[in-house]
Amino acid sequence: MDALEAIFTRRSTRRMKPELPSKDLIEKVIEAGRAAPSGSNSQSTRLLVITRKDVLERLAALVQDAFAGMEDSEDLYVSLRHSISAAKKGGYVFHYGAPVLIVTANRKGYGNAMADSACALENMMIAANALDLGSCWINQLHWLDEDPSVRAFLETLGLAKDETVTGGLILGFAEGGAPSRTQLPRTGNPVTWIEDT
Ligand SMILES: Cc1cc2nc3c(=O)[nH]c(=O)nc-3n(C[C@H](O)[C@H](O)[C@H](O)COP(=O)(O)O)c2cc1C
């Protein structure tokens, strides 16, 4: 698959097989993330690559508790409201039980923290598709960056005190075999050309 095909056929995969992809495959995806550009070449995006089932389960339980304890409000972002409502029902598994979770973080106060991390995350999603792996951006740990219990646990895994969680990604083999590659119609993302006619 060439680069453009990998970009245009990338879709989010949420239903994954429980089996762990080989370390070699995961490392290829990670290296694609690390190869992303960064502001002033800062290369300060941290990647926590979690493949331990007990750690994923503990994190899912902490996320469940954190959202279950939040007040819902119509002013909140729709996806955040979805997490709160799912957690209040109980048994919310934010990472869909995927076998790999990659958490991205960057220096607090660094103006390109989110932009750099997004470049790394997109590189990893495209690489995953090229390698026949499913992937999906997972934002819950970013929203819970300030949650004391979630943060304390992430710090035991290697998150530094001066880092902020910018996002995350799940990886794995899609339940149906190859990841879905049906392109979504593009009705948004408007383009304005300023050119000589
Ligand atoms: C910044 C960002 C945050 C996202 N957060 C989540 C998330 O927390 N959970 C999830 O299931 N999907 C999440 N997604 C995936 C989007 O829902 C998905 O990209 C979008 O619906 C388009 O579908 P596609 O990825 O299949 O093209 C996120 C995507 C982005 C770019």
mmCIF file of N, CA, C and O in Angstrom, residues 56-154:
data_model
loop_
_atom_site.group_PDB
_atom_site.id
_atom_site.type_symbol
_atom_site.label_atom_id
_atom_site.label_comp_id
_atom_site.label_asym_id
_atom_site.label_seq_id
_atom_site.Cartn_x
_atom_site.Cartn_y
_atom_site.Cartn_z
ATOM 1 N N LEU A 56 -4.160 -2.232 31.674
ATOM 2 C CA LEU A 56 -5.284 -1.697 30.888
ATOM 3 C C LEU A 56 -6.590 -1.808 31.688
ATOM 4 O O LEU A 56 -7.416 -0.890 31.668
ATOM 5 N N GLU A 57 -6.734 -2.910 32.390
ATOM 6 C CA GLU A 57 -7.962 -3.098 33.182
ATOM 7 C C GLU A 57 -8.036 -2.096 34.336
ATOM 8 O O GLU A 57 -9.085 -1.533 34.622
ATOM 9 N N ARG A 58 -6.900 -1.872 34.973
ATOM 10 C CA ARG A 58 -6.859 -0.902 36.092
ATOM 11 C C ARG A 58 -7.183 0.507 35.583
ATOM 12 O O ARG A 58 -7.954 1.243 36.187
ATOM 13 N N LEU A 59 -6.590 0.843 34.444
ATOM 14 C CA LEU A 59 -6.834 2.164 33.849
ATOM 15 C C LEU A 59 -8.310 2.312 33.477
ATOM 16 O O LEU A 59 -8.928 3.352 33.736
ATOM 17 N N ALA A 60 -8.873 1.263 32.865
ATOM 18 C CA ALA A 60 -10.292 1.317 32.474
ATOM 19 C C ALA A 60 -11.167 1.520 33.719
ATOM 20 O O ALA A 60 -12.148 2.282 33.683
ATOM 21 N N ALA A 61 -10.812 0.866 34.830
ATOM 22 C CA ALA A 61 -11.602 1.011 36.059
ATOM 23 C C ALA A 61 -11.488 2.436 36.603
ATOM 24 O O ALA A 61 -12.478 3.034 37.058
ATOM 25 N N LEU A 62 -10.282 3.021 36.528
ATOM 26 C CA LEU A 62 -10.098 4.396 37.020
ATOM 27 C C LEU A 62 -10.875 5.391 36.149
ATOM 28 O O LEU A 62 -11.456 6.356 36.651
ATOM 29 N N VAL A 63 -10.855 5.145 34.842
ATOM 30 C CA VAL A 63 -11.576 6.033 33.910
ATOM 31 C C VAL A 63 -13.082 5.910 34.159
ATOM 32 O O VAL A 63 -13.810 6.917 34.196
ATOM 33 N N GLN A 64 -13.553 4.695 34.338
ATOM 34 C CA GLN A 64 -14.975 4.457 34.650
ATOM 35 C C GLN A 64 -15.373 5.275 35.884
ATOM 36 O O GLN A 64 -16.351 6.011 35.863
ATOM 37 N N ASP A 65 -14.558 5.165 36.954
ATOM 38 C CA ASP A 65 -14.894 5.860 38.202
ATOM 39 C C ASP A 65 -14.844 7.376 38.024
ATOM 40 O O ASP A 65 -15.699 8.098 38.549
ATOM 41 N N ALA A 66 -13.855 7.838 37.272
ATOM 42 C CA ALA A 66 -13.698 9.294 37.097
ATOM 43 C C ALA A 66 -14.905 9.880 36.362
ATOM 44 O O ALA A 66 -15.479 10.891 36.788
ATOM 45 N N PHE A 67 -15.329 9.247 35.280
ATOM 46 C CA PHE A 67 -16.468 9.790 34.528
ATOM 47 C C PHE A 67 -17.782 9.613 35.297
ATOM 48 O O PHE A 67 -18.664 10.464 35.225
ATOM 49 N N ALA A 68 -17.891 8.483 36.005
ATOM 50 C CA ALA A 68 -19.129 8.238 36.763
ATOM 51 C C ALA A 68 -19.328 9.318 37.831
ATOM 52 O O ALA A 68 -20.459 9.647 38.182
ATOM 53 N N GLY A 69 -18.227 9.885 38.316
ATOM 54 C CA GLY A 69 -18.313 10.913 39.363
ATOM 55 C C GLY A 69 -18.479 12.319 38.818
ATOM 56 O O GLY A 69 -18.521 13.284 39.575
ATOM 57 N N MET A 70 -18.567 12.476 37.493
ATOM 58 C CA MET A 70 -18.672 13.826 36.914
ATOM 59 C C MET A 70 -20.122 14.235 36.729
ATOM 60 O O MET A 70 -20.975 13.400 36.448
ATOM 61 N N GLU A 71 -20.354 15.531 36.842
ATOM 62 C CA GLU A 71 -21.679 16.095 36.575
ATOM 63 C C GLU A 71 -21.873 16.209 35.072
ATOM 64 O O GLU A 71 -21.012 16.747 34.375
ATOM 65 N N ASP A 72 -22.990 15.725 34.574
ATOM 66 C CA ASP A 72 -23.295 15.928 33.156
ATOM 67 C C ASP A 72 -23.893 17.331 32.997
ATOM 68 O O ASP A 72 -24.498 17.855 33.922
ATOM 69 N N SER A 73 -23.679 17.921 31.840
ATOM 70 C CA SER A 73 -24.264 19.238 31.574
ATOM 71 C C SER A 73 -24.363 19.425 30.066
ATOM 72 O O SER A 73 -23.511 18.949 29.312
ATOM 73 N N GLU A 74 -25.425 20.114 29.667
ATOM 74 C CA GLU A 74 -25.629 20.334 28.217
ATOM 75 C C GLU A 74 -24.515 21.169 27.604
ATOM 76 O O GLU A 74 -24.325 21.158 26.389
ATOM 77 N N ASP A 75 -23.777 21.888 28.450
ATOM 78 C CA ASP A 75 -22.695 22.738 27.927
ATOM 79 C C ASP A 75 -21.470 21.919 27.528
ATOM 80 O O ASP A 75 -20.573 22.422 26.856
ATOM 81 N N LEU A 76 -21.419 20.664 27.970
ATOM 82 C CA LEU A 76 -20.206 19.874 27.719
ATOM 83 C C LEU A 76 -20.160 19.365 26.286
ATOM 84 O O LEU A 76 -21.189 19.183 25.630
ATOM 85 N N TYR A 77 -18.957 19.109 25.833
ATOM 86 C CA TYR A 77 -18.685 18.556 24.513
ATOM 87 C C TYR A 77 -19.390 17.201 24.388
ATOM 88 O O TYR A 77 -19.414 16.404 25.346
ATOM 89 N N VAL A 78 -19.990 16.918 23.223
ATOM 90 C CA VAL A 78 -20.871 15.760 23.066
ATOM 91 C C VAL A 78 -20.179 14.428 23.388
ATOM 92 O O VAL A 78 -20.770 13.551 24.039
ATOM 93 N N SER A 79 -18.927 14.259 22.973
ATOM 94 C CA SER A 79 -18.232 12.994 23.236
ATOM 95 C C SER A 79 -17.936 12.823 24.726
ATOM 96 O O SER A 79 -17.981 11.716 25.258
ATOM 97 N N LEU A 80 -17.641 13.938 25.387
ATOM 98 C CA LEU A 80 -17.402 13.882 26.833
ATOM 99 C C LEU A 80 -18.689 13.476 27.545
ATOM 100 O O LEU A 80 -18.689 12.647 28.461
ATOM 101 N N ARG A 81 -19.818 14.022 27.092
ATOM 102 C CA ARG A 81 -21.119 13.657 27.667
ATOM 103 C C ARG A 81 -21.400 12.171 27.468
ATOM 104 O O ARG A 81 -21.963 11.518 28.338
ATOM 105 N N HIS A 82 -20.977 11.659 26.315
ATOM 106 C CA HIS A 82 -21.178 10.232 26.043
ATOM 107 C C HIS A 82 -20.391 9.396 27.058
ATOM 108 O O HIS A 82 -20.906 8.409 27.591
ATOM 109 N N SER A 83 -19.153 9.785 27.325
ATOM 110 C CA SER A 83 -18.330 9.043 28.293
ATOM 111 C C SER A 83 -18.961 9.093 29.682
ATOM 112 O O SER A 83 -18.999 8.085 30.400
ATOM 113 N N ILE A 84 -19.451 10.275 30.072
ATOM 114 C CA ILE A 84 -20.060 10.419 31.397
ATOM 115 C C ILE A 84 -21.297 9.522 31.498
ATOM 116 O O ILE A 84 -21.467 8.771 32.462
ATOM 117 N N SER A 85 -22.139 9.564 30.449
ATOM 118 C CA SER A 85 -23.374 8.785 30.526
ATOM 119 C C SER A 85 -23.080 7.288 30.496
ATOM 120 O O SER A 85 -23.696 6.505 31.219
ATOM 121 N N ALA A 86 -22.089 6.856 29.684
ATOM 122 C CA ALA A 86 -21.736 5.431 29.637
ATOM 123 C C ALA A 86 -21.194 4.979 30.996
ATOM 124 O O ALA A 86 -21.520 3.894 31.480
ATOM 125 N N ALA A 87 -20.373 5.825 31.624
ATOM 126 C CA ALA A 87 -19.781 5.445 32.918
ATOM 127 C C ALA A 87 -20.843 5.389 34.014
ATOM 128 O O ALA A 87 -20.783 4.541 34.904
ATOM 129 N N LYS A 88 -21.818 6.298 33.953
ATOM 130 C CA LYS A 88 -22.875 6.291 34.986
ATOM 131 C C LYS A 88 -23.698 5.010 34.907
ATOM 132 O O LYS A 88 -24.244 4.559 35.903
ATOM 133 N N LYS A 89 -23.775 4.411 33.701
ATOM 134 C CA LYS A 89 -24.491 3.121 33.575
ATOM 135 C C LYS A 89 -23.651 1.972 34.130
ATOM 136 O O LYS A 89 -24.158 0.896 34.424
ATOM 137 N N GLY A 90 -22.323 2.164 34.191
ATOM 138 C CA GLY A 90 -21.414 1.133 34.733
ATOM 139 C C GLY A 90 -20.786 0.301 33.631
ATOM 140 O O GLY A 90 -21.336 0.154 32.537
ATOM 141 N N GLY A 91 -19.604 -0.223 33.935
ATOM 142 C CA GLY A 91 -18.925 -1.120 32.997
ATOM 143 C C GLY A 91 -18.387 -0.437 31.744
ATOM 144 O O GLY A 91 -18.203 -1.086 30.712
ATOM 145 N N TYR A 92 -18.101 0.852 31.839
ATOM 146 C CA TYR A 92 -17.587 1.592 30.676
ATOM 147 C C TYR A 92 -16.114 1.236 30.448
ATOM 148 O O TYR A 92 -15.296 1.339 31.364
ATOM 149 N N VAL A 93 -15.804 0.793 29.231
ATOM 150 C CA VAL A 93 -14.413 0.445 28.897
ATOM 151 C C VAL A 93 -13.961 1.401 27.790
ATOM 152 O O VAL A 93 -14.263 1.204 26.618
ATOM 153 N N PHE A 94 -13.273 2.458 28.189
ATOM 154 C CA PHE A 94 -12.982 3.563 27.257
ATOM 155 C C PHE A 94 -12.136 3.136 26.073
ATOM 156 O O PHE A 94 -12.197 3.758 25.018
ATOM 157 N N HIS A 95 -11.329 2.069 26.231
ATOM 158 C CA HIS A 95 -10.439 1.682 25.129
ATOM 159 C C HIS A 95 -10.997 0.484 24.359
ATOM 160 O O HIS A 95 -10.291 -0.127 23.565
ATOM 161 N N TYR A 96 -12.269 0.205 24.549
ATOM 162 C CA TYR A 96 -12.986 -0.855 23.820
ATOM 163 C C TYR A 96 -12.327 -2.228 23.989
ATOM 164 O O TYR A 96 -12.488 -3.098 23.137
ATOM 165 N N GLY A 97 -11.541 -2.402 25.041
ATOM 166 C CA GLY A 97 -10.893 -3.690 25.277
ATOM 167 C C GLY A 97 -9.780 -4.015 24.302
ATOM 168 O O GLY A 97 -9.334 -5.170 24.219
ATOM 169 N N ALA A 98 -9.299 -3.012 23.576
ATOM 170 C CA ALA A 98 -8.212 -3.252 22.599
ATOM 171 C C ALA A 98 -6.949 -3.720 23.336
ATOM 172 O O ALA A 98 -6.713 -3.332 24.486
ATOM 173 N N PRO A 99 -6.118 -4.537 22.684
ATOM 174 C CA PRO A 99 -4.949 -5.080 23.385
ATOM 175 C C PRO A 99 -3.791 -4.096 23.562
ATOM 176 O O PRO A 99 -2.899 -4.344 24.362
ATOM 177 N N VAL A 100 -3.798 -3.004 22.797
ATOM 178 C CA VAL A 100 -2.707 -2.016 22.906
ATOM 179 C C VAL A 100 -3.311 -0.623 23.058
ATOM 180 O O VAL A 100 -4.215 -0.255 22.302
ATOM 181 N N LEU A 101 -2.790 0.115 24.021
ATOM 182 C CA LEU A 101 -3.167 1.528 24.174
ATOM 183 C C LEU A 101 -1.889 2.352 24.214
ATOM 184 O O LEU A 101 -0.991 2.064 25.010
ATOM 185 N N ILE A 102 -1.828 3.333 23.333
ATOM 186 C CA ILE A 102 -0.671 4.235 23.315
ATOM 187 C C ILE A 102 -1.159 5.595 23.816
ATOM 188 O O ILE A 102 -2.074 6.176 23.229
ATOM 189 N N VAL A 103 -0.586 6.051 24.904
ATOM 190 C CA VAL A 103 -0.975 7.345 25.464
ATOM 191 C C VAL A 103 0.080 8.356 25.038
ATOM 192 O O VAL A 103 1.282 8.090 25.172
ATOM 193 N N THR A 104 -0.366 9.503 24.522
ATOM 194 C CA THR A 104 0.606 10.540 24.165
ATOM 195 C C THR A 104 0.569 11.664 25.202
ATOM 196 O O THR A 104 -0.492 12.001 25.730
ATOM 197 N N ALA A 105 1.739 12.199 25.457
ATOM 198 C CA ALA A 105 1.846 13.304 26.411
ATOM 199 C C ALA A 105 2.915 14.263 25.898
ATOM 200 O O ALA A 105 3.711 13.903 25.021
ATOM 201 N N ASN A 106 2.889 15.464 26.441
ATOM 202 C CA ASN A 106 3.883 16.457 26.042
ATOM 203 C C ASN A 106 4.084 17.437 27.190
ATOM 204 O O ASN A 106 3.331 17.401 28.177
ATOM 205 N N ARG A 107 5.067 18.300 27.052
ATOM 206 C CA ARG A 107 5.384 19.217 28.157
ATOM 207 C C ARG A 107 4.234 20.182 28.432
ATOM 208 O O ARG A 107 3.690 20.775 27.485
ATOM 209 N N LYS A 108 3.878 20.335 29.703
ATOM 210 C CA LYS A 108 2.856 21.315 30.072
ATOM 211 C C LYS A 108 3.336 22.706 29.666
ATOM 212 O O LYS A 108 4.511 23.028 29.859
ATOM 213 N N GLY A 109 2.446 23.491 29.105
ATOM 214 C CA GLY A 109 2.802 24.869 28.768
ATOM 215 C C GLY A 109 3.510 25.010 27.438
ATOM 216 O O GLY A 109 3.768 26.137 26.985
ATOM 217 N N TYR A 110 3.854 23.918 26.787
ATOM 218 C CA TYR A 110 4.511 23.992 25.476
ATOM 219 C C TYR A 110 3.421 24.242 24.425
ATOM 220 O O TYR A 110 2.476 23.458 24.303
ATOM 221 N N GLY A 111 3.554 25.313 23.670
ATOM 222 C CA GLY A 111 2.498 25.749 22.760
ATOM 223 C C GLY A 111 2.152 24.749 21.669
ATOM 224 O O GLY A 111 1.035 24.750 21.155
ATOM 225 N N ASN A 112 3.084 23.905 21.288
ATOM 226 C CA ASN A 112 2.820 22.928 20.229
ATOM 227 C C ASN A 112 2.550 21.527 20.784
ATOM 228 O O ASN A 112 2.628 20.541 20.038
ATOM 229 N N ALA A 113 2.236 21.457 22.070
ATOM 230 C CA ALA A 113 2.050 20.132 22.696
ATOM 231 C C ALA A 113 1.010 19.309 21.942
ATOM 232 O O ALA A 113 1.247 18.152 21.566
ATOM 233 N N MET A 114 -0.147 19.895 21.699
ATOM 234 C CA MET A 114 -1.216 19.148 21.038
ATOM 235 C C MET A 114 -0.898 18.930 19.555
ATOM 236 O O MET A 114 -1.111 17.836 19.017
ATOM 237 N N ALA A 115 -0.373 19.946 18.905
ATOM 238 C CA ALA A 115 -0.084 19.821 17.469
ATOM 239 C C ALA A 115 0.952 18.729 17.214
ATOM 240 O O ALA A 115 0.778 17.873 16.329
ATOM 241 N N ASP A 116 2.017 18.733 17.987
ATOM 242 C CA ASP A 116 3.060 17.712 17.808
ATOM 243 C C ASP A 116 2.500 16.313 18.066
ATOM 244 O O ASP A 116 2.784 15.355 17.336
ATOM 245 N N SER A 117 1.703 16.196 19.129
ATOM 246 C CA SER A 117 1.150 14.884 19.467
ATOM 247 C C SER A 117 0.190 14.413 18.384
ATOM 248 O O SER A 117 0.155 13.227 18.036
ATOM 249 N N ALA A 118 -0.587 15.353 17.827
ATOM 250 C CA ALA A 118 -1.534 14.983 16.774
ATOM 251 C C ALA A 118 -0.790 14.493 15.531
ATOM 252 O O ALA A 118 -1.240 13.551 14.862
ATOM 253 N N CYS A 119 0.345 15.124 15.228
ATOM 254 C CA CYS A 119 1.155 14.640 14.092
ATOM 255 C C CYS A 119 1.601 13.198 14.349
ATOM 256 O O CYS A 119 1.538 12.347 13.453
ATOM 257 N N ALA A 120 2.053 12.940 15.563
ATOM 258 C CA ALA A 120 2.511 11.575 15.900
ATOM 259 C C ALA A 120 1.353 10.590 15.831
ATOM 260 O O ALA A 120 1.480 9.479 15.297
ATOM 261 N N LEU A 121 0.204 11.001 16.358
ATOM 262 C CA LEU A 121 -0.958 10.099 16.363
ATOM 263 C C LEU A 121 -1.417 9.797 14.933
ATOM 264 O O LEU A 121 -1.718 8.652 14.593
ATOM 265 N N GLU A 122 -1.470 10.811 14.103
ATOM 266 C CA GLU A 122 -1.913 10.577 12.715
ATOM 267 C C GLU A 122 -0.914 9.687 11.971
ATOM 268 O O GLU A 122 -1.306 8.770 11.251
ATOM 269 N N ASN A 123 0.374 9.952 12.169
ATOM 270 C CA ASN A 123 1.381 9.061 11.547
ATOM 271 C C ASN A 123 1.141 7.614 11.971
ATOM 272 O O ASN A 123 1.227 6.692 11.160
ATOM 273 N N MET A 124 0.851 7.420 13.259
ATOM 274 C CA MET A 124 0.664 6.042 13.760
ATOM 275 C C MET A 124 -0.600 5.413 13.177
ATOM 276 O O MET A 124 -0.605 4.222 12.850
ATOM 277 N N MET A 125 -1.656 6.200 13.021
ATOM 278 C CA MET A 125 -2.896 5.640 12.459
ATOM 279 C C MET A 125 -2.696 5.233 10.999
ATOM 280 O O MET A 125 -3.185 4.192 10.555
ATOM 281 N N ILE A 126 -1.944 6.047 10.263
ATOM 282 C CA ILE A 126 -1.695 5.719 8.848
ATOM 283 C C ILE A 126 -0.780 4.497 8.751
ATOM 284 O O ILE A 126 -1.010 3.585 7.941
ATOM 285 N N ALA A 127 0.233 4.463 9.592
ATOM 286 C CA ALA A 127 1.140 3.305 9.587
ATOM 287 C C ALA A 127 0.384 2.035 9.957
ATOM 288 O O ALA A 127 0.565 0.974 9.340
ATOM 289 N N ALA A 128 -0.492 2.137 10.959
ATOM 290 C CA ALA A 128 -1.273 0.955 11.376
ATOM 291 C C ALA A 128 -2.077 0.432 10.190
ATOM 292 O O ALA A 128 -2.098 -0.773 9.922
ATOM 293 N N ASN A 129 -2.716 1.340 9.475
ATOM 294 C CA ASN A 129 -3.520 0.908 8.317
ATOM 295 C C ASN A 129 -2.643 0.214 7.284
ATOM 296 O O ASN A 129 -3.004 -0.844 6.757
ATOM 297 N N ALA A 130 -1.475 0.773 7.022
ATOM 298 C CA ALA A 130 -0.564 0.168 6.029
ATOM 299 C C ALA A 130 -0.111 -1.221 6.486
ATOM 300 O O ALA A 130 0.224 -2.073 5.653
ATOM 301 N N LEU A 131 -0.122 -1.442 7.804
ATOM 302 C CA LEU A 131 0.318 -2.739 8.341
ATOM 303 C C LEU A 131 -0.865 -3.671 8.633
ATOM 304 O O LEU A 131 -0.711 -4.679 9.322
ATOM 305 N N ASP A 132 -2.054 -3.322 8.125
ATOM 306 C CA ASP A 132 -3.278 -4.124 8.343
ATOM 307 C C ASP A 132 -3.713 -4.178 9.799
ATOM 308 O O ASP A 132 -4.373 -5.133 10.232
ATOM 309 N N LEU A 133 -3.333 -3.161 10.579
ATOM 310 C CA LEU A 133 -3.783 -3.078 11.969
ATOM 311 C C LEU A 133 -4.892 -2.033 12.073
ATOM 312 O O LEU A 133 -4.862 -1.011 11.377
ATOM 313 N N GLY A 134 -5.851 -2.290 12.951
ATOM 314 C CA GLY A 134 -6.876 -1.297 13.221
ATOM 315 C C GLY A 134 -6.363 -0.316 14.265
ATOM 316 O O GLY A 134 -5.523 -0.662 15.104
ATOM 317 N N SER A 135 -6.897 0.904 14.227
ATOM 318 C CA SER A 135 -6.512 1.904 15.223
ATOM 319 C C SER A 135 -7.652 2.897 15.401
ATOM 320 O O SER A 135 -8.516 3.013 14.525
ATOM 321 N N CYS A 136 -7.651 3.579 16.518
ATOM 322 C CA CYS A 136 -8.641 4.642 16.751
ATOM 323 C C CYS A 136 -8.089 5.599 17.800
ATOM 324 O O CYS A 136 -7.552 5.164 18.818
ATOM 325 N N TRP A 137 -8.193 6.875 17.523
ATOM 326 C CA TRP A 137 -7.815 7.910 18.514
ATOM 327 C C TRP A 137 -8.731 7.753 19.711
ATOM 328 O O TRP A 137 -9.954 7.637 19.551
ATOM 329 N N ILE A 138 -8.159 7.808 20.903
ATOM 330 C CA ILE A 138 -8.916 7.648 22.144
ATOM 331 C C ILE A 138 -8.584 8.839 23.037
ATOM 332 O O ILE A 138 -7.430 9.027 23.420
ATOM 333 N N ASN A 139 -9.603 9.656 23.350
ATOM 334 C CA ASN A 139 -9.328 10.960 23.964
ATOM 335 C C ASN A 139 -9.581 11.039 25.469
ATOM 336 O O ASN A 139 -9.312 12.062 26.085
ATOM 337 N N GLN A 140 -10.110 9.976 26.050
ATOM 338 C CA GLN A 140 -10.570 10.066 27.447
ATOM 339 C C GLN A 140 -9.459 10.444 28.414
ATOM 340 O O GLN A 140 -9.665 11.203 29.367
ATOM 341 N N LEU A 141 -8.250 9.944 28.195
ATOM 342 C CA LEU A 141 -7.173 10.250 29.155
ATOM 343 C C LEU A 141 -6.724 11.712 29.032
ATOM 344 O O LEU A 141 -6.219 12.294 29.991
ATOM 345 N N HIS A 142 -6.935 12.288 27.849
ATOM 346 C CA HIS A 142 -6.666 13.725 27.685
ATOM 347 C C HIS A 142 -7.663 14.524 28.533
ATOM 348 O O HIS A 142 -7.270 15.418 29.283
ATOM 349 N N TRP A 143 -8.932 14.145 28.439
ATOM 350 C CA TRP A 143 -9.930 14.865 29.239
ATOM 351 C C TRP A 143 -9.680 14.689 30.733
ATOM 352 O O TRP A 143 -10.029 15.551 31.534
ATOM 353 N N LEU A 144 -9.122 13.545 31.114
ATOM 354 C CA LEU A 144 -8.914 13.252 32.535
ATOM 355 C C LEU A 144 -7.499 13.600 33.008
ATOM 356 O O LEU A 144 -7.047 13.116 34.051
ATOM 357 N N ASP A 145 -6.820 14.431 32.229
ATOM 358 C CA ASP A 145 -5.433 14.794 32.542
ATOM 359 C C ASP A 145 -5.263 15.298 33.979
ATOM 360 O O ASP A 145 -4.244 15.077 34.615
ATOM 361 N N GLU A 146 -6.291 16.002 34.472
ATOM 362 C CA GLU A 146 -6.190 16.591 35.815
ATOM 363 C C GLU A 146 -6.846 15.720 36.879
ATOM 364 O O GLU A 146 -6.879 16.102 38.053
ATOM 365 N N ASP A 147 -7.395 14.591 36.480
ATOM 366 C CA ASP A 147 -8.040 13.721 37.488
ATOM 367 C C ASP A 147 -6.944 13.113 38.376
ATOM 368 O O ASP A 147 -6.043 12.429 37.874
ATOM 369 N N PRO A 148 -7.019 13.329 39.695
ATOM 370 C CA PRO A 148 -5.906 12.910 40.563
ATOM 371 C C PRO A 148 -5.601 11.412 40.490
ATOM 372 O O PRO A 148 -4.430 11.019 40.432
ATOM 373 N N SER A 149 -6.639 10.559 40.478
ATOM 374 C CA SER A 149 -6.380 9.107 40.497
ATOM 375 C C SER A 149 -5.803 8.625 39.168
ATOM 376 O O SER A 149 -4.857 7.825 39.148
ATOM 377 N N VAL A 150 -6.380 9.104 38.077
ATOM 378 C CA VAL A 150 -5.898 8.687 36.753
ATOM 379 C C VAL A 150 -4.464 9.175 36.567
ATOM 380 O O VAL A 150 -3.577 8.440 36.141
ATOM 381 N N ARG A 151 -4.242 10.421 36.944
ATOM 382 C CA ARG A 151 -2.906 11.020 36.792
ATOM 383 C C ARG A 151 -1.861 10.278 37.640
ATOM 384 O O ARG A 151 -0.777 9.948 37.161
ATOM 385 N N ALA A 152 -2.227 10.000 38.866
ATOM 386 C CA ALA A 152 -1.277 9.304 39.755
ATOM 387 C C ALA A 152 -0.914 7.945 39.161
ATOM 388 O O ALA A 152 0.258 7.536 39.180
ATOM 389 N N PHE A 153 -1.898 7.254 38.615
ATOM 390 C CA PHE A 153 -1.607 5.936 38.036
ATOM 391 C C PHE A 153 -0.720 6.088 36.790
ATOM 392 O O PHE A 153 0.262 5.347 36.628
ATOM 393 N N LEU A 154 -1.040 7.062 35.943
ATOM 394 C CA LEU A 154 -0.210 7.263 34.736
ATOM 395 C C LEU A 154 1.220 7.638 35.127
ATOM 396 O O LEU A 154 2.179 7.262 34.438
#
